[in-house]
Amino acid sequence: MGSASRYRRSGGRGDGDGPGARRRSGRWRRGALAALVTGAVVLPLSGAVRPEIPAPAPATLAPLSASTLDEAYAANRANAAEASRMAAGRHDRARAATDRSLAAPARHLLAFDGRGSGQVTEVLGDLARADRIAVLVPGSDTSLDTYGRFHAAAAALHGQLVRQAPAGTRTAVVAWLGYETPGTVSTTVTTTGRAEQAAPRLRALVSGLRAIAGDGARISLLCHSYGSVVCGRAAAGLAVEDVALVGSPGTGADSAAGLRTRARVWAARGGDDWVANVPHVSTDLFGTTVGFGTDPVSPAFGARVFEAGDGGHSDYFRPGTDSLTNLTRIVLGETKAVTHD
């Protein structure tokens, strides 16, 4: 059949854009997301039956300010030390070792909670005097049990900032494990529920950082994977200069403008990141919204897309990568030096 006949039969829109094509596309999207949810439900959950490890309640702290910072660090280190002793008493050597390392005199903890999967907010650098502050927001499967890799990412960024910052510019990195992240193989990782719970906490953190460092400090959110959904939920009106989304499955917004932020919005994806294969759609399934909408690196989203190299989903903060170099430039405000795909 000729092209003219195909054109008439599709209602004058061309083969790919007619009502039939849209229905097929909608069915494919719903089917793909249903498969994603089904897989999350039926696949085995590694570590899902981990026994609960006791830990003390978080330390009671005075309101955070530059003058109370050292007091907060000391109280949280003491809390981590007690959590380590309690974990050791239950013969959980791995958790005891993690808590013990966080209790070391060189660690600067703004917050610590060793209960359950655990939460910690750690500072690298001199927060009270920082001109540029980067807040790392992690994605799925980040907990005290996996905190070492998150800390390594924060340390790599801090080291790059120290090396790359102009003379006289003081920097700090805040590794914010301040929410219960979803498991990669779980239904929670496909919905915004955990992000909606986390967003008020992230907003409170930024307010706290302003109280410590002052209004002159410039704050950037660097949001990895599901962490970009958290940032998407928290971004509206937040007093930050930049929001960078890396390895993002979407933010829950249709566009950068939909985040309702005056911050510059950046996005990047490594060439070998599996998240590129996630359906970047949002639909209602089983009474809940599944998926996170527009792909942040697509032109339709409208972010500033920067070069991330050929790395995979866990490589954005690996030393020597294009992604880490560009993230450092974003934090330092060197926007003209950021390289683009």
Coordinates of C-alpha atoms in Angstrom, one line a residue:
M1 CA 0.0 0.0 0.0
G2 CA 1.3 3.5 -0.9
S3 CA 2.3 6.2 1.5
A4 CA -0.6 8.4 0.6
S5 CA -3.1 5.6 1.6
R6 CA -1.2 5.0 4.9
Y7 CA -1.4 8.8 5.6
R8 CA -5.2 8.9 5.0
R9 CA -5.8 5.8 7.1
S10 CA -3.9 7.3 10.1
G11 CA -6.1 10.4 10.0
G12 CA -3.5 12.6 8.3
R13 CA -0.9 12.4 11.1
G14 CA 1.6 9.9 9.7
D15 CA 2.2 6.3 10.8
G16 CA 3.8 7.1 14.1
D17 CA 1.4 9.7 15.5
G18 CA -2.2 8.4 14.9
P19 CA -4.7 7.3 17.6
G20 CA -3.8 3.7 17.1
A21 CA -0.1 4.4 17.6
R22 CA -0.8 6.4 20.8
R23 CA -3.0 3.5 22.1
R24 CA -0.2 1.0 21.4
S25 CA 2.4 3.3 23.0
G26 CA 0.2 3.7 26.1
R27 CA -0.3 -0.1 26.4
W28 CA 3.5 -0.6 26.0
R29 CA 4.2 1.9 28.7
R30 CA 1.7 0.4 31.1
G31 CA 2.9 -3.1 30.3
A32 CA 6.6 -2.1 30.8
L33 CA 5.8 -0.5 34.2
A34 CA 3.7 -3.4 35.3
A35 CA 6.5 -5.7 34.5
L36 CA 8.9 -3.5 36.5
V37 CA 6.5 -3.6 39.5
T38 CA 5.9 -7.4 39.1
G39 CA 9.7 -8.0 39.0
A40 CA 10.2 -6.0 42.1
V41 CA 7.5 -8.0 43.9
V42 CA 8.5 -11.5 42.9
L43 CA 12.3 -11.3 42.7
P44 CA 14.1 -12.4 45.8
L45 CA 15.0 -9.6 48.2
S46 CA 18.6 -10.0 49.3
G47 CA 19.0 -9.0 52.9
A48 CA 15.3 -8.4 53.4
V49 CA 15.2 -10.5 56.5
R50 CA 18.1 -8.9 58.2
P51 CA 17.6 -9.0 62.0
E52 CA 17.0 -5.7 63.7
I53 CA 20.1 -4.3 65.5
P54 CA 19.6 -2.2 68.6
A55 CA 21.0 1.3 68.9
P56 CA 20.4 4.3 71.1
A57 CA 17.9 7.0 70.2
P58 CA 19.6 10.0 68.4
A59 CA 21.4 12.5 70.5
T60 CA 19.5 15.5 71.7
L61 CA 21.1 18.6 70.1
A62 CA 20.9 22.3 70.5
P63 CA 19.7 24.2 67.4
L64 CA 22.4 24.0 64.8
S65 CA 24.6 27.1 64.3
A66 CA 28.3 27.8 63.8
S67 CA 28.8 28.1 67.5
T68 CA 27.1 24.7 68.3
L69 CA 28.7 22.7 65.5
D70 CA 31.5 21.2 67.5
E71 CA 29.1 20.2 70.2
A72 CA 26.8 18.5 67.7
Y73 CA 29.8 16.6 66.2
A74 CA 30.9 15.4 69.6
A75 CA 27.4 14.2 70.6
N76 CA 26.8 12.3 67.4
R77 CA 30.2 10.6 67.6
A78 CA 29.4 9.5 71.2
N79 CA 26.0 8.2 69.9
A80 CA 27.8 6.2 67.1
A81 CA 30.2 4.8 69.7
E82 CA 27.3 3.5 71.8
A83 CA 25.6 2.1 68.7
S84 CA 28.8 0.3 67.9
R85 CA 28.9 -1.3 71.4
M86 CA 25.3 -2.4 71.1
A87 CA 25.8 -3.9 67.6
A88 CA 28.9 -5.7 68.9
G89 CA 26.8 -7.1 71.7
R90 CA 24.5 -8.6 69.1
H91 CA 27.5 -10.0 67.2
D92 CA 26.8 -7.8 64.2
R93 CA 30.5 -7.2 63.4
A94 CA 29.8 -5.3 60.1
R95 CA 27.4 -2.8 61.7
A96 CA 29.6 -2.4 64.8
A97 CA 32.6 -1.6 62.6
T98 CA 30.7 1.0 60.5
D99 CA 29.4 2.7 63.7
R100 CA 32.9 2.6 65.2
S101 CA 34.4 4.2 62.2
L102 CA 31.8 7.0 62.3
A103 CA 32.7 7.6 66.0
A104 CA 36.3 8.4 65.2
P105 CA 37.5 11.8 66.2
A106 CA 38.1 12.9 62.6
R107 CA 34.5 12.3 61.6
H108 CA 32.0 15.3 61.6
L109 CA 28.5 14.1 62.0
L110 CA 25.6 16.6 61.8
A111 CA 23.2 13.8 62.6
F112 CA 23.3 10.1 63.4
D113 CA 20.7 7.4 64.0
G114 CA 22.0 3.8 64.2
R115 CA 18.5 2.2 64.5
G116 CA 17.2 0.0 61.7
S117 CA 18.8 0.7 58.3
G118 CA 20.4 3.8 59.8
Q119 CA 20.7 7.4 58.9
V120 CA 23.7 9.7 59.0
T121 CA 24.6 13.2 57.8
E122 CA 28.4 13.7 57.5
V123 CA 30.4 16.8 56.8
L124 CA 33.7 16.9 54.9
G125 CA 35.4 20.2 55.2
D126 CA 34.9 23.3 57.3
L127 CA 31.1 23.8 57.1
A128 CA 31.0 27.0 59.2
R129 CA 33.4 28.9 56.9
A130 CA 32.4 27.3 53.6
D131 CA 31.7 29.5 50.6
R132 CA 30.5 26.6 48.4
I133 CA 28.6 23.6 49.9
A134 CA 27.7 20.4 48.0
V135 CA 24.9 18.2 49.4
L136 CA 25.0 14.6 48.1
V137 CA 21.6 13.0 48.0
P138 CA 21.9 9.2 47.5
G139 CA 19.7 6.7 45.7
S140 CA 18.4 3.2 46.4
D141 CA 20.1 0.6 48.6
T142 CA 22.1 3.2 50.6
S143 CA 22.1 2.5 54.4
L144 CA 24.6 2.2 57.2
D145 CA 25.4 -1.2 55.8
T146 CA 26.5 0.3 52.5
Y147 CA 27.6 3.7 53.8
G148 CA 31.3 3.1 52.9
R149 CA 30.6 3.5 49.2
F150 CA 28.5 6.7 49.7
H151 CA 31.2 8.2 51.9
A152 CA 33.8 7.3 49.2
A153 CA 31.8 9.3 46.7
A154 CA 31.6 12.3 49.1
A155 CA 35.4 12.1 49.8
A156 CA 36.2 11.9 46.1
L157 CA 34.1 15.1 45.4
H158 CA 35.6 16.9 48.4
G159 CA 39.1 16.0 47.3
Q160 CA 38.4 17.3 43.8
L161 CA 36.9 20.5 45.2
V162 CA 39.9 21.2 47.3
R163 CA 42.2 20.7 44.3
Q164 CA 40.1 22.7 41.9
A165 CA 38.8 25.6 44.0
P166 CA 40.3 29.0 43.3
A167 CA 42.6 30.4 46.0
G168 CA 40.6 31.7 48.9
T169 CA 37.4 29.6 48.1
R170 CA 36.4 27.4 51.0
T171 CA 34.4 24.3 50.3
A172 CA 32.4 21.6 52.2
V173 CA 30.6 18.4 51.2
V174 CA 27.6 17.1 53.1
A175 CA 26.8 13.4 52.6
W176 CA 23.1 13.3 53.5
L177 CA 21.8 9.8 54.2
G178 CA 18.8 11.4 55.9
Y179 CA 16.0 9.2 54.7
E180 CA 15.2 5.5 54.3
T181 CA 16.2 4.8 50.8
P182 CA 14.2 2.2 48.8
G183 CA 15.7 -1.1 47.8
T184 CA 16.6 -1.5 44.1
V185 CA 14.5 -4.6 43.9
S186 CA 11.3 -3.4 45.6
T187 CA 8.0 -1.8 44.8
T188 CA 9.1 1.4 46.7
V189 CA 11.8 2.2 44.1
T190 CA 9.2 2.7 41.4
T191 CA 7.0 5.2 43.3
T192 CA 7.5 8.6 44.9
G193 CA 6.5 7.5 48.4
R194 CA 9.9 7.5 50.0
A195 CA 10.8 10.7 48.2
E196 CA 7.7 12.5 49.6
Q197 CA 8.7 11.4 53.1
A198 CA 12.3 12.5 52.5
A199 CA 11.7 15.9 50.9
P200 CA 10.8 17.9 54.1
R201 CA 13.9 16.5 55.7
L202 CA 16.1 17.7 52.9
R203 CA 14.5 21.1 53.0
A204 CA 15.2 21.2 56.8
L205 CA 18.8 20.3 56.1
V206 CA 19.3 23.1 53.7
S207 CA 17.7 25.6 56.2
G208 CA 20.1 24.2 58.8
L209 CA 23.1 24.7 56.5
R210 CA 22.0 28.3 56.0
A211 CA 21.9 28.8 59.8
I212 CA 25.4 27.4 60.1
A213 CA 27.2 28.8 57.1
G214 CA 25.2 32.0 56.5
D215 CA 23.3 33.4 53.6
G216 CA 26.5 34.0 51.6
A217 CA 27.3 30.3 51.1
R218 CA 26.2 28.9 47.8
I219 CA 24.6 25.4 48.1
S220 CA 24.3 22.8 45.3
L221 CA 22.3 19.6 45.4
L222 CA 23.9 16.7 43.7
C223 CA 21.2 14.0 43.3
H224 CA 22.0 10.5 42.3
S225 CA 19.5 7.9 41.0
Y226 CA 16.3 7.8 43.2
G227 CA 17.9 10.8 45.1
S228 CA 16.8 12.9 42.1
V229 CA 13.2 12.0 42.9
V230 CA 13.8 13.3 46.4
C231 CA 15.4 16.5 45.0
G232 CA 12.5 16.9 42.6
R233 CA 10.0 16.8 45.5
A234 CA 12.1 19.2 47.6
A235 CA 13.2 21.7 45.0
A236 CA 10.3 24.2 44.9
G237 CA 11.5 27.5 46.4
L238 CA 14.5 25.9 48.0
A239 CA 17.4 28.3 48.6
V240 CA 20.0 26.5 46.4
E241 CA 22.0 27.7 43.4
D242 CA 22.2 24.4 41.5
V243 CA 20.4 21.1 41.3
A244 CA 22.4 18.4 39.4
L245 CA 20.6 15.1 38.5
V246 CA 22.9 12.1 37.6
G247 CA 21.7 8.6 36.7
S248 CA 18.2 9.8 37.2
P249 CA 15.1 7.7 36.4
G250 CA 13.1 11.0 36.4
T251 CA 12.0 13.5 39.0
G252 CA 8.3 13.2 39.0
A253 CA 8.1 16.4 37.1
D254 CA 7.4 16.8 33.4
S255 CA 10.1 19.4 32.9
A256 CA 12.8 21.4 34.8
A257 CA 10.3 24.3 35.0
G258 CA 7.9 21.9 36.7
L259 CA 10.4 21.7 39.6
R260 CA 9.5 25.3 40.5
T261 CA 13.0 26.3 41.4
R262 CA 15.1 29.3 40.5
A263 CA 18.2 27.1 40.7
R264 CA 20.1 26.0 37.6
V265 CA 19.0 22.5 36.8
W266 CA 21.6 20.1 35.3
A267 CA 21.4 16.5 34.2
A268 CA 23.8 13.8 33.0
R269 CA 23.9 10.1 32.3
G270 CA 26.9 7.9 31.8
G271 CA 27.2 5.9 28.5
D272 CA 27.0 2.6 30.4
D273 CA 24.2 3.5 32.9
W274 CA 21.4 0.9 32.9
V275 CA 18.9 3.6 34.0
A276 CA 18.7 4.6 30.3
N277 CA 16.5 1.5 29.8
V278 CA 14.0 2.4 32.5
P279 CA 10.7 3.6 30.9
H280 CA 10.6 7.4 31.6
V281 CA 6.9 7.6 32.0
S282 CA 4.4 8.0 34.8
T283 CA 1.1 6.0 35.0
D284 CA -1.4 4.8 37.5
L285 CA -1.2 1.1 38.4
F286 CA -2.9 -0.7 41.2
G287 CA -4.1 2.5 42.8
T288 CA -0.7 4.2 42.9
T289 CA 1.4 6.3 40.6
V290 CA 4.4 4.4 39.2
G291 CA 7.3 5.9 37.3
F292 CA 8.8 9.3 37.3
G293 CA 8.0 11.0 34.0
T294 CA 10.2 12.8 31.5
D295 CA 13.8 11.7 31.1
P296 CA 15.9 14.5 32.6
V297 CA 18.6 14.3 29.9
S298 CA 16.0 14.6 27.1
P299 CA 15.5 18.0 25.3
A300 CA 11.8 17.9 26.4
F301 CA 12.9 18.2 30.1
G302 CA 14.9 21.3 29.5
A303 CA 17.8 20.7 31.9
R304 CA 21.4 21.7 31.2
V305 CA 22.8 18.4 30.0
F306 CA 26.5 17.9 30.8
E307 CA 29.1 15.3 29.8
A308 CA 29.4 12.2 32.1
G309 CA 31.6 10.0 30.0
D310 CA 31.2 6.3 29.5
G311 CA 30.7 5.2 33.1
G312 CA 27.9 3.1 34.7
H313 CA 25.3 3.9 37.3
S314 CA 27.7 3.9 40.2
D315 CA 30.6 5.8 38.5
Y316 CA 29.5 9.4 38.6
F317 CA 31.8 10.3 41.6
R318 CA 34.7 8.1 40.6
P319 CA 38.0 10.0 40.5
G320 CA 39.2 10.9 37.0
T321 CA 35.8 10.9 35.4
D322 CA 34.2 13.6 33.3
S323 CA 31.2 13.5 35.5
L324 CA 33.2 14.2 38.7
T325 CA 35.1 17.0 37.0
N326 CA 31.9 18.6 35.7
L327 CA 30.1 18.2 39.1
T328 CA 33.0 20.0 40.7
R329 CA 32.7 22.8 38.3
I330 CA 29.0 23.1 39.0
V331 CA 29.5 23.3 42.7
L332 CA 32.3 26.0 42.3
G333 CA 30.0 28.0 40.0
E334 CA 32.3 27.6 37.0
T335 CA 29.4 27.0 34.7
K336 CA 31.1 28.1 31.5
A337 CA 33.8 25.4 32.0
V338 CA 31.2 22.6 32.2
T339 CA 31.5 20.4 29.1
H340 CA 28.4 19.2 27.3
D341 CA 27.5 16.1 25.3

